[in-house]
XYZ file of C-alpha atoms in Angstrom:
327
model
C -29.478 -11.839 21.483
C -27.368 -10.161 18.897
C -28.062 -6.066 18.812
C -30.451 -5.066 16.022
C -28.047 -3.074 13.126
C -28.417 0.291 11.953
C -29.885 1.049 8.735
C -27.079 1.085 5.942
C -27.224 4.768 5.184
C -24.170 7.441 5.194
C -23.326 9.081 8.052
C -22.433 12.649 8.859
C -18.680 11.635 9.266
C -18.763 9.223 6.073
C -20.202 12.056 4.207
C -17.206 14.178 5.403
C -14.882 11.715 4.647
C -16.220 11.152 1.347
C -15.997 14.978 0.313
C -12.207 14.900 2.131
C -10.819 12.240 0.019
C -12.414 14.097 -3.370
C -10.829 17.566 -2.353
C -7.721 15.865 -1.472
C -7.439 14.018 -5.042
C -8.467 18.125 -6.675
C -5.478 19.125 -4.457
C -2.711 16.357 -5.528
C -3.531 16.544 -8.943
C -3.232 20.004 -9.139
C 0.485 19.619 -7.372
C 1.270 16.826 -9.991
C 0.583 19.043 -12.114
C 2.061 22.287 -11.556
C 5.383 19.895 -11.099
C 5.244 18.345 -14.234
C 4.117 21.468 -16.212
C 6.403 24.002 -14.241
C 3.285 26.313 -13.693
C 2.759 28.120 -10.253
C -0.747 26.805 -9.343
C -0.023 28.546 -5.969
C -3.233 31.186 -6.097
C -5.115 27.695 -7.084
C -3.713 25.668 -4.668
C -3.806 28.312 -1.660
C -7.814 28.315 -0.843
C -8.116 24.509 -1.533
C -5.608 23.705 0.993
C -7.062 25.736 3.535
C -10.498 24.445 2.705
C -9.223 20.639 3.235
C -7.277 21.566 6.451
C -10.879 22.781 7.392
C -12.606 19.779 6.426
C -9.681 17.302 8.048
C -10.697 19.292 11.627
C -14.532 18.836 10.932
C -14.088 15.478 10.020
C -11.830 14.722 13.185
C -14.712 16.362 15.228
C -17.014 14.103 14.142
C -15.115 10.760 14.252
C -16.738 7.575 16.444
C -14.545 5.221 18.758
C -14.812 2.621 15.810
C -13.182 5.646 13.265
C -10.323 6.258 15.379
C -9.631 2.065 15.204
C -10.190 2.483 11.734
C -7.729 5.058 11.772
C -5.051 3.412 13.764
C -5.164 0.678 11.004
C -5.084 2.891 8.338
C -2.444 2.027 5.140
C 0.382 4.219 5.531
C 0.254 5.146 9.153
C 3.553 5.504 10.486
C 5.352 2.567 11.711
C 7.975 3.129 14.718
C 10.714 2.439 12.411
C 9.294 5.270 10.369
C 9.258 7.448 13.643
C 12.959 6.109 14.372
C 14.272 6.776 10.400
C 13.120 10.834 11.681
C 13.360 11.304 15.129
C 16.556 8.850 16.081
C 20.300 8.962 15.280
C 23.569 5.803 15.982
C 20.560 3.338 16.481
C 21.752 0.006 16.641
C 19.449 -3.259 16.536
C 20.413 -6.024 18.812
C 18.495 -9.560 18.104
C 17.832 -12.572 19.763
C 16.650 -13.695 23.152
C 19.745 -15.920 24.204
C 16.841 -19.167 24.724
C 15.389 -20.047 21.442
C 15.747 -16.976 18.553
C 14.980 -13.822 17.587
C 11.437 -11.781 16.721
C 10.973 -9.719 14.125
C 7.857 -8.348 15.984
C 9.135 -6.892 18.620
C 12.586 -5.364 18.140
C 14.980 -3.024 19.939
C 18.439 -1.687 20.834
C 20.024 1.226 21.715
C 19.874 4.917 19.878
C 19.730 8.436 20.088
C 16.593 10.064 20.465
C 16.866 13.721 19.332
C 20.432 13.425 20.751
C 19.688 11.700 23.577
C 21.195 8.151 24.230
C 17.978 5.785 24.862
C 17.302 2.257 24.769
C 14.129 1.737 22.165
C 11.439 -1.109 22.372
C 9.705 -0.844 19.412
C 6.846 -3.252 18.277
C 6.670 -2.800 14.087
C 4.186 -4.611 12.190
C 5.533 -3.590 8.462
C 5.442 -1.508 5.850
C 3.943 -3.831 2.999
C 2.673 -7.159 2.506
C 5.660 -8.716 2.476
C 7.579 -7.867 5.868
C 3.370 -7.585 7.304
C 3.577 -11.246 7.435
C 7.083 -11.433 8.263
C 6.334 -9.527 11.479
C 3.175 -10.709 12.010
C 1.229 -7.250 11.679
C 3.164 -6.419 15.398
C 2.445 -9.607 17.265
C 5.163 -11.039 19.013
C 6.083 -14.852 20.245
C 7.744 -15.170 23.300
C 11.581 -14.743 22.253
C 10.136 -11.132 21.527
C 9.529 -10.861 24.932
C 12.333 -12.323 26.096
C 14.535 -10.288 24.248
C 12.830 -7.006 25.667
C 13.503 -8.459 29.040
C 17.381 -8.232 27.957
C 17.162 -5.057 26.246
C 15.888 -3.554 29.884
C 18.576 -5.540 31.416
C 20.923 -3.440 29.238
C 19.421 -0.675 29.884
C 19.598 -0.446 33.498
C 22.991 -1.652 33.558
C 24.016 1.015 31.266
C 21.604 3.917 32.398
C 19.473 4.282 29.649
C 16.052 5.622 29.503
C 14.095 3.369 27.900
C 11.566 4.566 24.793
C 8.958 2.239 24.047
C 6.361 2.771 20.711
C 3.791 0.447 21.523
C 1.716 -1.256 17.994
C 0.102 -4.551 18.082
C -3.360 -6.010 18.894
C -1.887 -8.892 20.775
C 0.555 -11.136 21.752
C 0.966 -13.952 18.710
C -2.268 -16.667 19.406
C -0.216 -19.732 17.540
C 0.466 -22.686 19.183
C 4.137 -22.393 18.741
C 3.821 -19.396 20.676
C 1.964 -21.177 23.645
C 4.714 -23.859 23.596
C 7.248 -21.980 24.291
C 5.425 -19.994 27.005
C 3.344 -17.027 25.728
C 1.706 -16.071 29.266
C 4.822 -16.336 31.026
C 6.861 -14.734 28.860
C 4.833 -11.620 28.993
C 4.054 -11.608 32.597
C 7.926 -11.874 33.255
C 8.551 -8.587 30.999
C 5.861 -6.763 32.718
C 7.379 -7.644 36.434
C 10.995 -6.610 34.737
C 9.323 -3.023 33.809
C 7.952 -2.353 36.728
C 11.349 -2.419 38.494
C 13.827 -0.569 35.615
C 15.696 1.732 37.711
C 15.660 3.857 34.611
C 12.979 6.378 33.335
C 10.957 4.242 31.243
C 7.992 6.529 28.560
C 5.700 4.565 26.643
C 3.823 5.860 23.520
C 1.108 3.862 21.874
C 1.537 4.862 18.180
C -1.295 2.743 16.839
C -3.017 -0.287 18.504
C -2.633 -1.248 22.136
C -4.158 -4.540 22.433
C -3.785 -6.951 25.349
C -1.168 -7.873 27.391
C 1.182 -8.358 24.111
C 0.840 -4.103 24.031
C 0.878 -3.932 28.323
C 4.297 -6.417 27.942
C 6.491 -3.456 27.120
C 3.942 -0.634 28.181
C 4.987 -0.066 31.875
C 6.264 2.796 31.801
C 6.708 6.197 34.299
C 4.788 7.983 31.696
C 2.234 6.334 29.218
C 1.323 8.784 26.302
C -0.905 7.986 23.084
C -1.632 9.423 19.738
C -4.536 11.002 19.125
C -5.806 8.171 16.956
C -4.329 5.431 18.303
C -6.085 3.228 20.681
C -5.564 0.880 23.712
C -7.550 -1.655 25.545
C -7.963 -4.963 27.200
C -8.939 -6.321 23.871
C -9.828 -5.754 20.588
C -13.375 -4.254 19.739
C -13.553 -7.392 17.371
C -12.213 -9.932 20.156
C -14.666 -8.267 22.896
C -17.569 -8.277 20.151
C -17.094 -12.085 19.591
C -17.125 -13.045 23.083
C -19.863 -10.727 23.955
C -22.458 -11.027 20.924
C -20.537 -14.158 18.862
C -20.537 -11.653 16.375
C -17.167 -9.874 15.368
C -19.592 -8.143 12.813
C -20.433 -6.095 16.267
C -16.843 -4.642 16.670
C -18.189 -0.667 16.536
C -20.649 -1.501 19.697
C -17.851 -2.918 21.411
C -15.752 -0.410 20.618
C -18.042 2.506 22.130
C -18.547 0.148 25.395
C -15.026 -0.234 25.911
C -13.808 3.318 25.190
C -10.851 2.448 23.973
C -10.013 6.034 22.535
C -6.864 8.502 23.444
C -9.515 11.062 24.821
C -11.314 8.062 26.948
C -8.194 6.870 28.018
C -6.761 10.344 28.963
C -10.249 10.594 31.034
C -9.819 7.813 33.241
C -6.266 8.569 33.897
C -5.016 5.634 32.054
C -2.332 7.962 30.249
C -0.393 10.781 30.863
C -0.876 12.675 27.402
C -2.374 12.764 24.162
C -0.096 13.426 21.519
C -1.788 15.499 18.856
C -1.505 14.037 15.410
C -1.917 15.973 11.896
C -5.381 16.975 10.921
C -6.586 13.716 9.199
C -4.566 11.509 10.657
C -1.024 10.234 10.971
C -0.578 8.889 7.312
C -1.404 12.708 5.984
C 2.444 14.123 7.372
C 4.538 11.699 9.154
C 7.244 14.310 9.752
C 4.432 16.240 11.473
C 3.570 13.601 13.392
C 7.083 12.527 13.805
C 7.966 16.306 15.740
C 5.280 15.761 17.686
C 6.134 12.301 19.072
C 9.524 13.429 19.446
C 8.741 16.448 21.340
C 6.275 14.925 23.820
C 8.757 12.303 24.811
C 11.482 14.199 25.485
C 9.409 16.792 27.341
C 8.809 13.491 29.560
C 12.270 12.199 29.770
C 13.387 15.475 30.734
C 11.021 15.594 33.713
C 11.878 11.755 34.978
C 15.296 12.499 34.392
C 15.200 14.763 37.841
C 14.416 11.668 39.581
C 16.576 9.260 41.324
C 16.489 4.972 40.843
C 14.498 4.998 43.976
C 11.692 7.423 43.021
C 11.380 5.939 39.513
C 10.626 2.849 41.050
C 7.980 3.867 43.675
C 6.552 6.421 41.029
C 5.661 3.482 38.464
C 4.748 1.497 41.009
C 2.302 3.507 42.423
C 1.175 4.369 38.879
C 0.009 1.225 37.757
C -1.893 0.298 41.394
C -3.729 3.704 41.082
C -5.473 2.957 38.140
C -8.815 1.577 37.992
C -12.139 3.133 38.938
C -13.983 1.586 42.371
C -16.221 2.466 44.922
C -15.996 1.567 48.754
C -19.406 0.788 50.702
């Protein structure tokens, strides 16, 4: 028996969004046009932009576990290449999985990350319509996961910290992907995580969904954006399953807690990375300092530890997780 739905009136937080968006139009209109007119609009401009930072902090008070989703699929949100453009210098993409072809999915290669040599796994779904559907919105076949599996190779044999910026809702569901081994493909990339003799730090920068997301997501350190989230499965997926309704994605979302705050509760990440008020897509170079900051504050920490410890410390990670009671 499918839940009974809420009556279709606005909420607190749609109310606040609604009064957001028109103060931020009042605000970039009055910028477009003190730059095309010359005019200093400052003593204007001042009190509105303090009155929208305001409202962007009420309104991120307020936000529900299906919001933040909503948020992590917001147009515009950053895209790890967009994160790699500001944060990363000499980066290099290497291609191909040395079996069947390459993935525009799931991509990597080494780089510089705020100086420091790394080796990046980045999942990037696209910036537009056009390379969207090229890279499948983030989900990857299994020559994307192959190809991570040689990127780590590299990495260890080289001594690079790996830097993963996790964005997908799955591994690809097609039947090409399923021929050419799906399952094993990802189970094989999570076993070669687990033993990189290498500080690995994961950062899920939008959607975490499945085992496509948990593929490249074993890391020493798991961080998240504020907005982002990271589950089992999707609210939609679980909502289907649960109610054969998809229509029922915000219960499943609240069930599941698939939030950076949940997920920091139950220990399932190291950090929340604080995001702009508003969201990601309001200042990526905001966003972008404080990606890059929180990561190297981790790779700095791992980088005291030797191949050995790195190994038993992710190990023992991953097994610790999980709530349970003994009777």
């Amino acid at each position: 028996m499918s839940p009974s739905r809420p009556a279709s009136q606005p909420t607190a937080s749609q109310t606040t969004a609604d009064a957001l968006r028109e103060l931020q139009a009042r605000v970039q209109d009055l910028e477009a046009t003190a730059e095309r007119t010359g005019q200093n609009l400052d003593a204007a401009l001042a009190p509105l932009r303090q009155q929208l930072d305001t409202l962007r902090r009420e309104h991120a008070a307020g936000l529900s576990r299906w919001d933040r989703v909503q948020l992590a699929r917001t147009p515009g949100r950053p895209t790890a290449l967009d994160y790699v453009e500001r944060l990363c210098s000499d980066w290099t993409e290497l291609h191909g999985d040395r079996r069947f072809g390459d993935d525009p999915a799931l991509i990597g290669g080494p780089a510089r990350w705020q100086g420091r040599p790394v080796m990046l796994l980045l999942q990037q779904k696209g910036r537009d319509t056009k390379t969207k559907i090229k890279r499948r919105f983030g989900s990857a076949n299994p020559e994307g996961y192959r190809k991570a599996i040689r990127l780590m190779d590299l990495a260890d044999r080289f001594g690079l910290p790996v830097v993963s910026l996790i964005d997908t809702q799955g591994a690809y569901p097609g039947l090409e992907a399923e021929e050419r081994g799906q399952g094993w493909a990802i189970a094989e990339s999570i076993q070669r995580m687990v033993r990189l003799r290498v500080p690995a730090v994961c950062t899920v920068i939008g959607e975490g969904g499945s085992g496509g997301a948990l593929a490249v997501g074993v890391g020493n350190r798991v961080l998240i954006q504020e907005n982002a989230w990271y589950s089992v499965i999707s609210p939609e997926g679980a909502a289907s399953i649960l109610w054969r309704d998809a229509a029922q994605a915000p219960l499943a979302a609240e069930a599941l807690r698939v939030t950076a705050a949940d997920l920091l509760d139950l220990g399932i990440v190291e950090e929340v990375v604080p995001e702009p008020p508003g969201g990601a897509h309001l200042d990526p170079e905001a966003a972008a300092q404080a990606l890059g900051s929180a990561v190297s504050r981790h790779l700095d920490a791992l980088s005291a530890l030797s191949p050995d410890e790195l190994l038993s410390q992710r190990a023992a990670r991953f097994r610790s997780l999980g709530a349970f009671e003994e009777r």
